[in-house]
Amino acid sequence: MSADAHVIANYRVHVVPVVLALANPPWQRDVWLDPSVFENLDHVFHTLFDDFCDADEPDWYLGVSLRSEEEVALMRELGAALNAAADEAPNDTDAEYLRAPSWPTVVAVAGRLAQVMVANDLKELVGLPSNDET
């Protein structure tokens, strides 16, 4: 595996699950609203805006955590939707976010981005040499 492929894999292992979580409302209610579970919406925001991407300016992450221009555009759209939901959650609680009028947009955009990211990852996996070829 090349150094570039190793970097993108290390970033995507964090980004893809977060995007999948944003696309799954039943999972959000079961996990984010359960105080005994570590993962919450704060984790999502840190992953997508601070640690492994910048959903406000995702162009910088093309080739780092994002594989294509389509992923960049959808991540920008997801960042805008998450920021709109943040504006509608004055106390910054997970429950408020899930009730925000713009939350369905977050879920829809995350669903589209998840499909693209998973498809791109599968294409990348298909292109990897098998053990017989190495």
PDB file of C-alpha atoms in Angstrom:
ATOM      1  CA  MET A   1       0.000   0.000   0.000  1.00  0.00           C
ATOM      2  CA  SER A   2       1.388   3.403  -0.954  1.00  0.00           C
ATOM      3  CA  ALA A   3       1.961   6.109   1.655  1.00  0.00           C
ATOM      4  CA  ASP A   4      -0.900   8.186   0.166  1.00  0.00           C
ATOM      5  CA  ALA A   5      -3.282   5.216   0.285  1.00  0.00           C
ATOM      6  CA  HIS A   6      -2.270   4.593   3.895  1.00  0.00           C
ATOM      7  CA  VAL A   7      -3.022   8.221   4.870  1.00  0.00           C
ATOM      8  CA  ILE A   8      -6.439   8.254   3.212  1.00  0.00           C
ATOM      9  CA  ALA A   9      -7.342   4.908   4.805  1.00  0.00           C
ATOM     10  CA  ASN A  10      -6.369   6.218   8.264  1.00  0.00           C
ATOM     11  CA  TYR A  11      -8.576   9.296   7.837  1.00  0.00           C
ATOM     12  CA  ARG A  12     -11.527   7.563   6.189  1.00  0.00           C
ATOM     13  CA  VAL A  13     -11.758   4.955   8.939  1.00  0.00           C
ATOM     14  CA  HIS A  14     -13.020   7.858  11.083  1.00  0.00           C
ATOM     15  CA  VAL A  15     -14.985   9.885   8.513  1.00  0.00           C
ATOM     16  CA  VAL A  16     -17.029   7.146   6.818  1.00  0.00           C
ATOM     17  CA  PRO A  17     -18.608   5.761  10.035  1.00  0.00           C
ATOM     18  CA  VAL A  18     -19.583   9.286  11.135  1.00  0.00           C
ATOM     19  CA  VAL A  19     -21.236   9.993   7.777  1.00  0.00           C
ATOM     20  CA  LEU A  20     -23.054   6.648   7.981  1.00  0.00           C
ATOM     21  CA  ALA A  21     -24.265   7.561  11.487  1.00  0.00           C
ATOM     22  CA  LEU A  22     -25.612  10.883  10.216  1.00  0.00           C
ATOM     23  CA  ALA A  23     -27.590   8.999   7.582  1.00  0.00           C
ATOM     24  CA  ASN A  24     -29.272   6.701  10.137  1.00  0.00           C
ATOM     25  CA  PRO A  25     -31.909   8.388  12.367  1.00  0.00           C
ATOM     26  CA  PRO A  26     -32.857   5.246  14.359  1.00  0.00           C
ATOM     27  CA  TRP A  27     -29.198   4.701  15.235  1.00  0.00           C
ATOM     28  CA  GLN A  28     -28.864   8.381  16.199  1.00  0.00           C
ATOM     29  CA  ARG A  29     -31.754   8.109  18.661  1.00  0.00           C
ATOM     30  CA  ASP A  30     -30.490   4.814  20.102  1.00  0.00           C
ATOM     31  CA  VAL A  31     -26.865   5.917  20.503  1.00  0.00           C
ATOM     32  CA  TRP A  32     -26.611   9.698  20.744  1.00  0.00           C
ATOM     33  CA  LEU A  33     -29.526  10.041  23.144  1.00  0.00           C
ATOM     34  CA  ASP A  34     -28.170   7.309  25.454  1.00  0.00           C
ATOM     35  CA  PRO A  35     -25.918   8.997  28.047  1.00  0.00           C
ATOM     36  CA  SER A  36     -24.119   5.710  28.767  1.00  0.00           C
ATOM     37  CA  VAL A  37     -22.698   5.546  25.220  1.00  0.00           C
ATOM     38  CA  PHE A  38     -19.437   7.333  24.378  1.00  0.00           C
ATOM     39  CA  GLU A  39     -20.319   8.488  20.887  1.00  0.00           C
ATOM     40  CA  ASN A  40     -22.480  11.566  20.514  1.00  0.00           C
ATOM     41  CA  LEU A  41     -22.997  14.437  18.113  1.00  0.00           C
ATOM     42  CA  ASP A  42     -19.998  16.269  19.580  1.00  0.00           C
ATOM     43  CA  HIS A  43     -17.831  13.402  18.306  1.00  0.00           C
ATOM     44  CA  VAL A  44     -19.385  13.849  14.846  1.00  0.00           C
ATOM     45  CA  PHE A  45     -18.619  17.568  14.762  1.00  0.00           C
ATOM     46  CA  HIS A  46     -15.017  17.037  15.898  1.00  0.00           C
ATOM     47  CA  THR A  47     -14.494  14.336  13.272  1.00  0.00           C
ATOM     48  CA  LEU A  48     -15.991  16.317  10.383  1.00  0.00           C
ATOM     49  CA  PHE A  49     -14.857  19.850  11.258  1.00  0.00           C
ATOM     50  CA  ASP A  50     -11.673  19.497  13.329  1.00  0.00           C
ATOM     51  CA  ASP A  51      -9.877  16.177  13.351  1.00  0.00           C
ATOM     52  CA  PHE A  52     -10.197  14.384  10.000  1.00  0.00           C
ATOM     53  CA  CYS A  53     -11.865  16.878   7.659  1.00  0.00           C
ATOM     54  CA  ASP A  54     -13.139  20.446   7.475  1.00  0.00           C
ATOM     55  CA  ALA A  55     -16.729  20.275   6.331  1.00  0.00           C
ATOM     56  CA  ASP A  56     -16.719  24.065   5.869  1.00  0.00           C
ATOM     57  CA  GLU A  57     -13.737  23.933   3.482  1.00  0.00           C
ATOM     58  CA  PRO A  58     -13.399  20.288   2.408  1.00  0.00           C
ATOM     59  CA  ASP A  59     -11.322  21.027  -0.708  1.00  0.00           C
ATOM     60  CA  TRP A  60      -8.180  20.768   1.432  1.00  0.00           C
ATOM     61  CA  TYR A  61      -9.072  17.152   2.243  1.00  0.00           C
ATOM     62  CA  LEU A  62      -9.290  15.859  -1.326  1.00  0.00           C
ATOM     63  CA  GLY A  63      -6.795  12.988  -1.343  1.00  0.00           C
ATOM     64  CA  VAL A  64      -6.605  12.996   2.466  1.00  0.00           C
ATOM     65  CA  SER A  65     -10.036  11.923   3.708  1.00  0.00           C
ATOM     66  CA  LEU A  66     -12.074  12.504   0.548  1.00  0.00           C
ATOM     67  CA  ARG A  67     -11.494  10.596  -2.695  1.00  0.00           C
ATOM     68  CA  SER A  68     -13.344  12.668  -5.318  1.00  0.00           C
ATOM     69  CA  GLU A  69     -14.689  16.084  -6.211  1.00  0.00           C
ATOM     70  CA  GLU A  70     -18.185  14.652  -5.717  1.00  0.00           C
ATOM     71  CA  GLU A  71     -17.297  13.756  -2.125  1.00  0.00           C
ATOM     72  CA  VAL A  72     -15.893  17.260  -1.594  1.00  0.00           C
ATOM     73  CA  ALA A  73     -19.099  18.883  -2.889  1.00  0.00           C
ATOM     74  CA  LEU A  74     -21.314  16.639  -0.773  1.00  0.00           C
ATOM     75  CA  MET A  75     -19.149  17.203   2.326  1.00  0.00           C
ATOM     76  CA  ARG A  76     -19.499  20.968   1.820  1.00  0.00           C
ATOM     77  CA  GLU A  77     -23.280  20.518   1.542  1.00  0.00           C
ATOM     78  CA  LEU A  78     -23.274  18.359   4.686  1.00  0.00           C
ATOM     79  CA  GLY A  79     -21.244  20.978   6.554  1.00  0.00           C
ATOM     80  CA  ALA A  80     -23.765  23.670   5.602  1.00  0.00           C
ATOM     81  CA  ALA A  81     -26.662  21.470   6.718  1.00  0.00           C
ATOM     82  CA  LEU A  82     -24.960  20.710  10.050  1.00  0.00           C
ATOM     83  CA  ASN A  83     -24.289  24.416  10.599  1.00  0.00           C
ATOM     84  CA  ALA A  84     -27.956  25.182   9.892  1.00  0.00           C
ATOM     85  CA  ALA A  85     -28.992  22.556  12.448  1.00  0.00           C
ATOM     86  CA  ALA A  86     -26.546  24.071  14.948  1.00  0.00           C
ATOM     87  CA  ASP A  87     -28.276  27.428  14.525  1.00  0.00           C
ATOM     88  CA  GLU A  88     -31.562  25.697  15.416  1.00  0.00           C
ATOM     89  CA  ALA A  89     -30.173  24.026  18.564  1.00  0.00           C
ATOM     90  CA  PRO A  90     -29.599  26.941  20.963  1.00  0.00           C
ATOM     91  CA  ASN A  91     -28.613  24.722  23.918  1.00  0.00           C
ATOM     92  CA  ASP A  92     -26.374  22.543  21.735  1.00  0.00           C
ATOM     93  CA  THR A  93     -27.901  19.251  22.892  1.00  0.00           C
ATOM     94  CA  ASP A  94     -28.108  16.150  20.743  1.00  0.00           C
ATOM     95  CA  ALA A  95     -31.876  15.969  21.296  1.00  0.00           C
ATOM     96  CA  GLU A  96     -32.279  19.533  19.969  1.00  0.00           C
ATOM     97  CA  TYR A  97     -30.265  18.720  16.860  1.00  0.00           C
ATOM     98  CA  LEU A  98     -32.408  15.669  16.133  1.00  0.00           C
ATOM     99  CA  ARG A  99     -35.567  17.827  16.446  1.00  0.00           C
ATOM    100  CA  ALA A 100     -34.180  20.725  14.380  1.00  0.00           C
ATOM    101  CA  PRO A 101     -36.243  21.580  11.283  1.00  0.00           C
ATOM    102  CA  SER A 102     -33.138  21.235   9.105  1.00  0.00           C
ATOM    103  CA  TRP A 103     -32.149  17.809  10.506  1.00  0.00           C
ATOM    104  CA  PRO A 104     -33.890  15.875   7.691  1.00  0.00           C
ATOM    105  CA  THR A 105     -31.615  17.723   5.261  1.00  0.00           C
ATOM    106  CA  VAL A 106     -28.571  16.578   7.275  1.00  0.00           C
ATOM    107  CA  VAL A 107     -29.797  12.983   7.064  1.00  0.00           C
ATOM    108  CA  ALA A 108     -30.521  13.197   3.318  1.00  0.00           C
ATOM    109  CA  VAL A 109     -27.165  14.752   2.412  1.00  0.00           C
ATOM    110  CA  ALA A 110     -25.319  12.323   4.673  1.00  0.00           C
ATOM    111  CA  GLY A 111     -27.124   9.458   2.957  1.00  0.00           C
ATOM    112  CA  ARG A 112     -25.994  10.624  -0.474  1.00  0.00           C
ATOM    113  CA  LEU A 113     -22.430  11.184   0.757  1.00  0.00           C
ATOM    114  CA  ALA A 114     -22.347   7.776   2.451  1.00  0.00           C
ATOM    115  CA  GLN A 115     -23.387   6.055  -0.789  1.00  0.00           C
ATOM    116  CA  VAL A 116     -20.669   7.842  -2.748  1.00  0.00           C
ATOM    117  CA  MET A 117     -17.965   7.217  -0.131  1.00  0.00           C
ATOM    118  CA  VAL A 118     -18.760   3.520   0.198  1.00  0.00           C
ATOM    119  CA  ALA A 119     -18.899   3.090  -3.595  1.00  0.00           C
ATOM    120  CA  ASN A 120     -15.538   4.863  -3.959  1.00  0.00           C
ATOM    121  CA  ASP A 121     -13.998   2.714  -1.230  1.00  0.00           C
ATOM    122  CA  LEU A 122     -15.277  -0.447  -2.917  1.00  0.00           C
ATOM    123  CA  LYS A 123     -13.784   0.678  -6.249  1.00  0.00           C
ATOM    124  CA  GLU A 124     -10.480   1.254  -4.464  1.00  0.00           C
ATOM    125  CA  LEU A 125     -10.607  -2.203  -2.875  1.00  0.00           C
ATOM    126  CA  VAL A 126     -11.316  -3.876  -6.203  1.00  0.00           C
ATOM    127  CA  GLY A 127      -8.178  -2.238  -7.595  1.00  0.00           C
ATOM    128  CA  LEU A 128      -5.904  -3.565  -4.860  1.00  0.00           C
ATOM    129  CA  PRO A 129      -3.656  -6.467  -5.809  1.00  0.00           C
ATOM    130  CA  SER A 130      -4.676  -9.818  -4.365  1.00  0.00           C
ATOM    131  CA  ASN A 131      -2.296 -11.900  -2.243  1.00  0.00           C
ATOM    132  CA  ASP A 132      -1.665 -14.024  -5.337  1.00  0.00           C
ATOM    133  CA  GLU A 133      -0.362 -10.962  -7.205  1.00  0.00           C
ATOM    134  CA  THR A 134       2.037  -9.734  -4.514  1.00  0.00           C
TER     135      THR A 134
END
